[in-house]
Short mmCIF file of C-alpha atoms in Angstrom, two decimals:
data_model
loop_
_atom_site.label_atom_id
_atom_site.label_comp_id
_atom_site.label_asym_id
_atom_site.label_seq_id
_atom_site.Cartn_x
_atom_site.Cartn_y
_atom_site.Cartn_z
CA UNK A 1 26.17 50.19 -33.10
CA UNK A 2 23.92 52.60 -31.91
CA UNK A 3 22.76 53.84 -35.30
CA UNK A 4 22.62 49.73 -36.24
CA UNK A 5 19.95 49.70 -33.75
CA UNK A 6 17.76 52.24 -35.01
CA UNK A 7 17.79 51.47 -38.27
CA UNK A 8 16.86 47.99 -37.40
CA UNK A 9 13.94 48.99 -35.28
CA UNK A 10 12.72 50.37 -38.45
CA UNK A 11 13.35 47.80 -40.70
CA UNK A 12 11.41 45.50 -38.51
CA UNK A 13 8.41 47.76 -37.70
CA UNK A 14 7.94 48.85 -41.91
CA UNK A 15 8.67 44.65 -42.26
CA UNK A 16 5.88 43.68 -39.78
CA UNK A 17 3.13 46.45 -41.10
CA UNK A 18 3.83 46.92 -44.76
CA UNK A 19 6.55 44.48 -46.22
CA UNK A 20 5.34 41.57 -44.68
CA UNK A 21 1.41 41.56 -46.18
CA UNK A 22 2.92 42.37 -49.18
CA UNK A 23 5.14 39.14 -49.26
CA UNK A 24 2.23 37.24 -48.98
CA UNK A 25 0.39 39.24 -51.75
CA UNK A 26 3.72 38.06 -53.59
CA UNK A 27 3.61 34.69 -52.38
CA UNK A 28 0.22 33.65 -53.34
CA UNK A 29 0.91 34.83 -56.96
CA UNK A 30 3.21 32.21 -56.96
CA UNK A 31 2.47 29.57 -54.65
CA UNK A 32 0.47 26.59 -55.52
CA UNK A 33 -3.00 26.70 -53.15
CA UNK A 34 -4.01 23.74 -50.84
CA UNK A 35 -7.22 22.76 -53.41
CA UNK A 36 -10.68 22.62 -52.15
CA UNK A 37 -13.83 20.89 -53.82
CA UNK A 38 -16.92 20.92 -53.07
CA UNK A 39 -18.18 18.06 -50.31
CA UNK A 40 -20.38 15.65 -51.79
CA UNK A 41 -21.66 14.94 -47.73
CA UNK A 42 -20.94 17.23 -45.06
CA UNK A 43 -19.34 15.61 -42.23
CA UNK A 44 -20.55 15.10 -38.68
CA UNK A 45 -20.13 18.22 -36.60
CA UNK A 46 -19.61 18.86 -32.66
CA UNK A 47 -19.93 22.13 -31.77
CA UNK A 48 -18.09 23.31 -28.58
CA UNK A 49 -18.88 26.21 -25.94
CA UNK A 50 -17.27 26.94 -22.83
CA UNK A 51 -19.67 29.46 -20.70
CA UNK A 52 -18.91 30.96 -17.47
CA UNK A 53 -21.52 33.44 -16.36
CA UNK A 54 -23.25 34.30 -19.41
CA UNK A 55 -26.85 34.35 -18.99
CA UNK A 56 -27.43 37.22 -20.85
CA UNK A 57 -26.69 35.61 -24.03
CA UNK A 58 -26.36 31.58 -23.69
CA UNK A 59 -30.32 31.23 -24.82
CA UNK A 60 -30.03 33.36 -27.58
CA UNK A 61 -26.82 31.90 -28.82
CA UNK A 62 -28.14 27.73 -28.60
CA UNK A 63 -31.16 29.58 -30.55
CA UNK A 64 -28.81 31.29 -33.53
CA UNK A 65 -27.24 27.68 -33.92
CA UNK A 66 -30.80 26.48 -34.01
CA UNK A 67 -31.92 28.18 -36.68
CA UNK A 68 -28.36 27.51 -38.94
CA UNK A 69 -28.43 25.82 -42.25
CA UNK A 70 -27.10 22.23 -41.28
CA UNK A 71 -28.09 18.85 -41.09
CA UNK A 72 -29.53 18.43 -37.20
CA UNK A 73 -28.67 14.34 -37.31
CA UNK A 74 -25.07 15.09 -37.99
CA UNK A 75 -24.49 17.73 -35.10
CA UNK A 76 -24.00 17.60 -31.39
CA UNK A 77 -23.53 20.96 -29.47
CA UNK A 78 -21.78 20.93 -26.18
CA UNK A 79 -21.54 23.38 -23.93
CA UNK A 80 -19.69 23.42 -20.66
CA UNK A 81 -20.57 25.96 -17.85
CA UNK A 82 -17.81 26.20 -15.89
CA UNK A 83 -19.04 26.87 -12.21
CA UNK A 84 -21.45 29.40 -12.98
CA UNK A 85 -23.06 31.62 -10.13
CA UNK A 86 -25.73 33.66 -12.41
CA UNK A 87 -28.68 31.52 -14.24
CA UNK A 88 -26.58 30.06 -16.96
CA UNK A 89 -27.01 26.58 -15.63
CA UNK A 90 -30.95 26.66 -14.77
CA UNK A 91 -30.92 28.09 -19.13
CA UNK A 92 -28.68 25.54 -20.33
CA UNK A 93 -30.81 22.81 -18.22
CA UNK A 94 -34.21 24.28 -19.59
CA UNK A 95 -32.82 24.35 -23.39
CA UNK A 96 -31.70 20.57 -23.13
CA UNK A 97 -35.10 19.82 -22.57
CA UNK A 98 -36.14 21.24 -26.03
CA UNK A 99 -33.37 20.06 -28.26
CA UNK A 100 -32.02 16.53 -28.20
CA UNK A 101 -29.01 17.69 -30.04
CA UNK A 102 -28.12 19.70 -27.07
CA UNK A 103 -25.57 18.57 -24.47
CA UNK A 104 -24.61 20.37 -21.12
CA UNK A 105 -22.21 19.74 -18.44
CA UNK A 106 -21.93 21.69 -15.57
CA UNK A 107 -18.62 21.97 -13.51
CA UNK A 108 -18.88 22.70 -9.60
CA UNK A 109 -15.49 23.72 -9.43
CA UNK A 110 -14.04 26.53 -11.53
CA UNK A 111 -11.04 25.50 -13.29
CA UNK A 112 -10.64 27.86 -16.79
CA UNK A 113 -11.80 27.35 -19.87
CA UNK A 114 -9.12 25.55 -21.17
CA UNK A 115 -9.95 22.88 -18.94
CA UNK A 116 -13.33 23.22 -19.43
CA UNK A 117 -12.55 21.97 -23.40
CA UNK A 118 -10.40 19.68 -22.39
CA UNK A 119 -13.46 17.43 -20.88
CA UNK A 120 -15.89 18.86 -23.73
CA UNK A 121 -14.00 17.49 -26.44
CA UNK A 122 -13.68 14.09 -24.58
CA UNK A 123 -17.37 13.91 -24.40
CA UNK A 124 -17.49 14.94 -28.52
CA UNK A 125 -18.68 12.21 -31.18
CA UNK A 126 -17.99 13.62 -34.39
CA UNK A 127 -15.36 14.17 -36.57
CA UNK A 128 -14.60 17.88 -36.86
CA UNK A 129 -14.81 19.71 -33.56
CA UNK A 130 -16.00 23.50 -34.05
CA UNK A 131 -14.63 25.73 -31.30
CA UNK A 132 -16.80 29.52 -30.56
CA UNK A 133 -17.79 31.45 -27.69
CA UNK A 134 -21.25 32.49 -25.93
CA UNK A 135 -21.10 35.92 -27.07
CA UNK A 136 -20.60 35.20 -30.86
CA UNK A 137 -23.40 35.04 -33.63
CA UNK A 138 -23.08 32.91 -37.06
CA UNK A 139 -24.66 33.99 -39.99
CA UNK A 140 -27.42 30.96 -40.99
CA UNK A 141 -25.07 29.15 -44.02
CA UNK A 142 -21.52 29.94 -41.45
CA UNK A 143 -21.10 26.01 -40.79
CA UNK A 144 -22.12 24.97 -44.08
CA UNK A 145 -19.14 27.66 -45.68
CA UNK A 146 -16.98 26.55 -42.55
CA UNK A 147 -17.04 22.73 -42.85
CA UNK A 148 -16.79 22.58 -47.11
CA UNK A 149 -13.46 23.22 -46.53
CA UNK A 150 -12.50 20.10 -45.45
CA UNK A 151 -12.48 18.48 -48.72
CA UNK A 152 -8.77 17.74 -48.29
CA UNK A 153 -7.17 15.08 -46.21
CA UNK A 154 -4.52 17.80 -45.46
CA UNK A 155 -7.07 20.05 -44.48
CA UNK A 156 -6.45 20.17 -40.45
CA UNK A 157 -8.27 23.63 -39.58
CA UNK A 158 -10.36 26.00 -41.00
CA UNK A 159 -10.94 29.17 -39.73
CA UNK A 160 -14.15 31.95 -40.18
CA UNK A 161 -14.56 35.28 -40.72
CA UNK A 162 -15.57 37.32 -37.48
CA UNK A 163 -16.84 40.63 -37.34
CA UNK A 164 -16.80 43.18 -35.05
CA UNK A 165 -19.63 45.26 -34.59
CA UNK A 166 -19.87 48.58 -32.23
CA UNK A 167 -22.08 48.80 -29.30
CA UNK A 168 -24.92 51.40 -30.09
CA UNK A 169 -25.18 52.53 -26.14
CA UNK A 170 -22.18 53.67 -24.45
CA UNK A 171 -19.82 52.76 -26.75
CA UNK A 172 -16.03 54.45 -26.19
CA UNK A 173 -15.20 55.41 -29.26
CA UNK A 174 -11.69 56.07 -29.07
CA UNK A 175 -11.78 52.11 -29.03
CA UNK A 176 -10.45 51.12 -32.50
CA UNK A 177 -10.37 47.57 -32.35
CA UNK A 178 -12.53 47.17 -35.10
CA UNK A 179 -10.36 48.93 -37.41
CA UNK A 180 -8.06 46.93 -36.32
CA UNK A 181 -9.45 44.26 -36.64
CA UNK A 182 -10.21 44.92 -40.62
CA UNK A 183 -6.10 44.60 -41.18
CA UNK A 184 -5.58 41.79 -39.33
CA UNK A 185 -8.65 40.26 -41.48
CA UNK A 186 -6.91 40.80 -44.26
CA UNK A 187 -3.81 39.25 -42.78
CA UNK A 188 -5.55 35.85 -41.95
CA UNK A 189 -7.05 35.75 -45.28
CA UNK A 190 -3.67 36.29 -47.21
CA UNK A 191 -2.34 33.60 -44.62
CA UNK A 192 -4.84 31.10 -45.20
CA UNK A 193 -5.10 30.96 -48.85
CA UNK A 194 -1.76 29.45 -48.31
CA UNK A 195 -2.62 26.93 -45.90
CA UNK A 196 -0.61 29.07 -42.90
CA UNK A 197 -3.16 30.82 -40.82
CA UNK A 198 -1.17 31.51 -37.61
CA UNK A 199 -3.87 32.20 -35.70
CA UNK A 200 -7.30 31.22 -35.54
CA UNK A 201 -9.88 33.31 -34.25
CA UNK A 202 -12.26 31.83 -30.87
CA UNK A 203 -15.31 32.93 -32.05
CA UNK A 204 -15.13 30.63 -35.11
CA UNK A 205 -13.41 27.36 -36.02
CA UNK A 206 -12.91 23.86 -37.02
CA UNK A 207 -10.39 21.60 -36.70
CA UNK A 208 -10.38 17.56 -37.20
CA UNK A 209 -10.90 16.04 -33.58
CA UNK A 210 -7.92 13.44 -34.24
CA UNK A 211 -5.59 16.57 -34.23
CA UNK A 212 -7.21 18.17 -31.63
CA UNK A 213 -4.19 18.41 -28.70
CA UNK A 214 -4.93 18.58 -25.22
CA UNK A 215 -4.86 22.00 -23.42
CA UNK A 216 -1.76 21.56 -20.61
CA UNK A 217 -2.73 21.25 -16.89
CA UNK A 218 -2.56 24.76 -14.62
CA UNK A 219 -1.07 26.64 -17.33
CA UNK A 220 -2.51 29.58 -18.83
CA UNK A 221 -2.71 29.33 -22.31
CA UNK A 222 -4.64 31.23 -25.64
CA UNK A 223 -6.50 28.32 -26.47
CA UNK A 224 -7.63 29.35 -30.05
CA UNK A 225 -3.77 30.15 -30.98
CA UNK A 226 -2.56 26.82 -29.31
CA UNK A 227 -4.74 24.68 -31.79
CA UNK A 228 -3.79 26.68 -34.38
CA UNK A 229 -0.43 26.30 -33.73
CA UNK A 230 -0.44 22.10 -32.84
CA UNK A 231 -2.79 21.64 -36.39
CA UNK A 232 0.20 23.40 -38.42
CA UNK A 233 3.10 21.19 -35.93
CA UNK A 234 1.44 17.93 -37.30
CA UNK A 235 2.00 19.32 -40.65
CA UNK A 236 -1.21 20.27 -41.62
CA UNK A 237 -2.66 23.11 -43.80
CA UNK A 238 -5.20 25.80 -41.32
CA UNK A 239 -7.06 27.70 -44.10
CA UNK A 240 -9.62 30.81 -44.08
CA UNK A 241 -13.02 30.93 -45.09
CA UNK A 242 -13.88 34.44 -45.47
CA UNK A 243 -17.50 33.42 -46.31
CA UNK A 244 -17.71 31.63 -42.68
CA UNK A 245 -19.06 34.78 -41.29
CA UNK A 246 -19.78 35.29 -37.46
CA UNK A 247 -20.26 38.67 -35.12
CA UNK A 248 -19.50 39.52 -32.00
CA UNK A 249 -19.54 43.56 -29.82
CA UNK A 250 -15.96 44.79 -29.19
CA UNK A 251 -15.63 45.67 -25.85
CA UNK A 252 -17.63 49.56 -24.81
CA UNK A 253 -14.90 50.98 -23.27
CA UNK A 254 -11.19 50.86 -24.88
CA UNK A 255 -9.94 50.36 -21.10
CA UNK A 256 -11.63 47.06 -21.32
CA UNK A 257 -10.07 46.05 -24.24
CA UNK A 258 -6.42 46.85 -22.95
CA UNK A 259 -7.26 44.21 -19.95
CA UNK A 260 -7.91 41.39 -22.30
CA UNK A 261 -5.05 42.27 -24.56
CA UNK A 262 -2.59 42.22 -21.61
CA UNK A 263 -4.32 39.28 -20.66
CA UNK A 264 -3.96 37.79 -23.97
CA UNK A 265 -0.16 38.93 -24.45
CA UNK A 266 1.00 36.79 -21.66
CA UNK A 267 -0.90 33.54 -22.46
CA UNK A 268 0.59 34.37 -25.89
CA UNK A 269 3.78 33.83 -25.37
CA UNK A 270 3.20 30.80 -22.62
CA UNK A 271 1.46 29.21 -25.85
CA UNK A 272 4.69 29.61 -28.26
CA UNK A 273 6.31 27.92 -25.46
CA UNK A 274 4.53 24.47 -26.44
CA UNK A 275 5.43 25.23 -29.92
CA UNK A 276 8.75 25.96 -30.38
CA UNK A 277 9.46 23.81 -33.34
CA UNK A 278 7.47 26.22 -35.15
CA UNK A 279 9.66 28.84 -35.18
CA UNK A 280 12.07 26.99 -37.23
CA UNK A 281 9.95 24.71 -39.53
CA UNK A 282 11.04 22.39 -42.29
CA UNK A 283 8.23 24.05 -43.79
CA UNK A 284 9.86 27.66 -44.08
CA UNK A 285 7.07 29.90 -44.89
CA UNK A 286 4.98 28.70 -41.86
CA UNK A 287 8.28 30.22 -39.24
CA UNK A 288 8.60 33.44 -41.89
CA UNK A 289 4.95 33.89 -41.40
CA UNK A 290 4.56 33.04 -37.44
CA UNK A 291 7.98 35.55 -36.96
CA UNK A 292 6.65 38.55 -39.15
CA UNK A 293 2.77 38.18 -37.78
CA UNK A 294 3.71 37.36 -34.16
CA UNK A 295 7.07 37.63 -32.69
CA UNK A 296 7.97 40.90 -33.98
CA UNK A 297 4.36 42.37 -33.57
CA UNK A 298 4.53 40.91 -30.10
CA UNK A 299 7.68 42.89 -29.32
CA UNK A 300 7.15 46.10 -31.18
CA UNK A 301 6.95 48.08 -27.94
CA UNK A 302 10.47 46.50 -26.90
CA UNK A 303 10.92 47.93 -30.56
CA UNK A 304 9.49 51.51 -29.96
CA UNK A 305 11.47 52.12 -26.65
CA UNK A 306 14.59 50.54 -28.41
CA UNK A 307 13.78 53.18 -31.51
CA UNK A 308 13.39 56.12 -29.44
CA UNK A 309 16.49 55.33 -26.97
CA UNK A 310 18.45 55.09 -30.39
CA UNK A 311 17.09 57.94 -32.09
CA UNK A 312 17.82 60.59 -28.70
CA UNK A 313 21.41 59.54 -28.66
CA UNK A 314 21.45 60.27 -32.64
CA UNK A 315 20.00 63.21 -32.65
CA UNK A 316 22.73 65.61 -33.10
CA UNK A 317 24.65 63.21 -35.39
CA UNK A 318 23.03 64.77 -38.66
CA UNK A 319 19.11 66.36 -39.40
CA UNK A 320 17.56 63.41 -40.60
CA UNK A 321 17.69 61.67 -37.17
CA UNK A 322 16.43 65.19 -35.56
CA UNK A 323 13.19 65.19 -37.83
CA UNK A 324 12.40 61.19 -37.27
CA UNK A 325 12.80 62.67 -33.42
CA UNK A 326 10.07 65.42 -33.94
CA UNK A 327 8.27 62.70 -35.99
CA UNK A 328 8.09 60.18 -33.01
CA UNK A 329 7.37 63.25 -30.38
CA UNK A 330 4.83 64.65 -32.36
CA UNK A 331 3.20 60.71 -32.39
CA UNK A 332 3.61 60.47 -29.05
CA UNK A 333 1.81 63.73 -27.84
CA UNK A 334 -1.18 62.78 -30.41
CA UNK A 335 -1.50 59.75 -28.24
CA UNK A 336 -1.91 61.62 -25.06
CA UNK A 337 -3.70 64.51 -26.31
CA UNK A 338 -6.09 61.26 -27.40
CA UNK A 339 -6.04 60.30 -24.07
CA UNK A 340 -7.11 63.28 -22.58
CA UNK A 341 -9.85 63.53 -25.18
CA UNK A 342 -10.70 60.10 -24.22
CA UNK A 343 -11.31 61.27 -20.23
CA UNK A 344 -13.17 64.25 -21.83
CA UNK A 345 -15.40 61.55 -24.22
CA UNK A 346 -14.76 63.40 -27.16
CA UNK A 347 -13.53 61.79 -30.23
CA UNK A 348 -11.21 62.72 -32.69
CA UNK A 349 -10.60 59.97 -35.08
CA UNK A 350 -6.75 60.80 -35.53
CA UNK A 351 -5.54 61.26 -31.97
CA UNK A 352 -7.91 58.17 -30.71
CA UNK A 353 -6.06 55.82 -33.71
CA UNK A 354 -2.61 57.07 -32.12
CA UNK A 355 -3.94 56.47 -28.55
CA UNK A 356 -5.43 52.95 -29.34
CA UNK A 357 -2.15 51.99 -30.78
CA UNK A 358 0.41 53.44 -28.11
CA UNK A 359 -2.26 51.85 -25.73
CA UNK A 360 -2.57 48.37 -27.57
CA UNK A 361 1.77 48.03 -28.04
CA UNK A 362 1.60 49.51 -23.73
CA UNK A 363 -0.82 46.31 -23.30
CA UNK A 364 1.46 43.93 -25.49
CA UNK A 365 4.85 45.36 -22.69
CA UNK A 366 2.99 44.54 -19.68
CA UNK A 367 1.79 41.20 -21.03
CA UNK A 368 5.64 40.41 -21.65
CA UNK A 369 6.89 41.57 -18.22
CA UNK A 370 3.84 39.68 -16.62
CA UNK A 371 4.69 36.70 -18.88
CA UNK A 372 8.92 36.73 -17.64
CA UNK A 373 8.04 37.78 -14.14
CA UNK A 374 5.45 34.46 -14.19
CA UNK A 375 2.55 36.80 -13.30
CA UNK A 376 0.18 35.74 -15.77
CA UNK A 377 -2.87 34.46 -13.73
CA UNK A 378 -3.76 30.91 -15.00
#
């Protein structure tokens, strides 16, 4: 049993990292592709922003949509500021006097931004609602590339292509979320040139407003994933464009980052709960992909404890479970000799990678524990 165990653990972790993207290598050899055409009219757009506290960057991000290629008569941008206490609503009411195109409403109670879109996309005209943050930057053709995917009637979402760029001040280098980030890129485009993106990404993208599902009252959700996952539960394709490109800074300091992932790992898994059909679709390759990119990945440090339990009680069976022991010690000293080098800011690309990992799959545990304890602040 024991040895069943460990040998499992591994099969899942080389299934969710390796065998998995390969599959859908595989798969789209074979696989007939949602088609796309080009749009003989671009449809009518409403762009939505919920912004709490950001007056650093709200005026410069209403001017980068400003100056995007699109036509101004068929888009709407909304933003919501929800109970801000800096200057974001005294720049939000000065920009609405320059641009007609520009729609505010400012909340006196703070409620979350889920709730915040909720009201946002009531107030929306148009027919595809385009979801993206404060902080994020789109490249001057983005909505153009974004929106000429919607030449399908089975075309529910579309997602872009964000970025991550590195802060040139301060910046922690031992954070490797932009590395990251490049694999799970790769991932979403695989995904979505078969119509099965699992997971959208906030800073950029579109969905149809007629599939658009409310956000549920006082519960704390990931609002990107749970329109992702409601466009694919009405049966509808969520592509990719890779040529949608947007930017945003990863976080300066990698202890940052492990706050919003732990955040992020409980509203996770309160978000599946809405969705549970998904996991066992009629549509089989949409559960194969949302089990191999999510559930397992979400659980891989249930995985690594499980692994290394298994692999101490084996280790005197035979020598091929004492050097996968070393192996995993060895791994897990690398990841806190990078966290000492971390403390000491010095950055060694191989021990940070270890460290950013063991920290990331440490965030992902105490997102799951907040998540079954019902911790997870709404």
């Amino acid at each position: 049993i024991i040895a069943g165990i460990f040998w499992l653990t591994i099969l899942l972790l080389v299934h969710a990292y390796i065998l998995y993207p390969v599959s859908l290598w595989i798969f789209n050899w074979f696989k007939r592709k949602p088609e796309v055409v080009e749009l003989l009219s671009y449809p009518s757009i409403s762009i939505i922003i919920s912004a709490y506290n950001e007056e650093k960057v709200i005026a410069e991000r209403i001017d980068n949509l400003r100056n995007l290629d699109y036509d101004f008569n068929k888009l709407e941008l909304i933003i919501g500021s929800d109970c801000s206490s800096d200057r974001t609503n005294e720049i939000l009411s000065e920009k609405c006097q320059e641009h007609s195109w520009l729609r505010t409403r400012i909340f006196s109670n703070r409620r979350g931004k889920a709730s915040v879109l909720n009201d946002l996309v009531q107030l929306a005209k148009n027919e595809i609602l385009v979801f993206t943050d404060a902080n994020t930057k789109f490249e001057k053709d983005a909505l153009l590339k974004l929106v000429s995917k919607f030449s399908d009637a089975k075309i529910g979402g579309v997602c872009g292509r964000l970025e991550l760029d590195e802060p040139t001040d301060n910046f922690d280098k031992t954070n490797r979320e932009k590395l990251y980030w490049k694999y799970e890129t790769h991932l979403k485009k695989i995904e979505g040139d078969l119509g099965i993106l699992i997971a959208a990404n906030g800073g950029i993208y579109a969905i149809r407003k007629n599939l658009f599902a409310k956000f549920p009252d006082g519960e704390a959700i990931t609002d990107d994933l749970y329109q992702t996952f409601a466009v694919l539960n009405q049966d509808y394709n969520f592509l990719y464009a890779s040529d949608a490109i947007a930017s945003e800074e990863v976080s300066k300091e990698i202890m940052m980052e492990f706050r919003r992932k732990v955040r992020f790992a409980a509203t996770n898994f309160q978000t599946l709960k809405f969705f549970k059909r998904l996991l066992f679709q009629k549509k089989l390759l949409i559960s194969y992909a949302l089990w191999s990119h999510k559930i397992i990945r979400w659980f891989v440090p249930v995985i690594l404890i499980l692994l290394l339990v298994a692999n101490i009680l084996l280790i005197n069976y035979n020598q091929l479970y004492y050097i996968i022991f070393i192996t995993q010690a060895c791994f897990y000293i690398s990841a806190f000799i990078g966290y000492i080098l971390n403390l000491l800011k010095v950055n060694i690309p191989f021990f940070s990678l270890v460290y950013y990992y063991v920290l990331t799959n440490f965030a992902l545990l105490i997102g799951l524990y907040k998540f079954l304890s019902k911790k997870h602040a709404y």
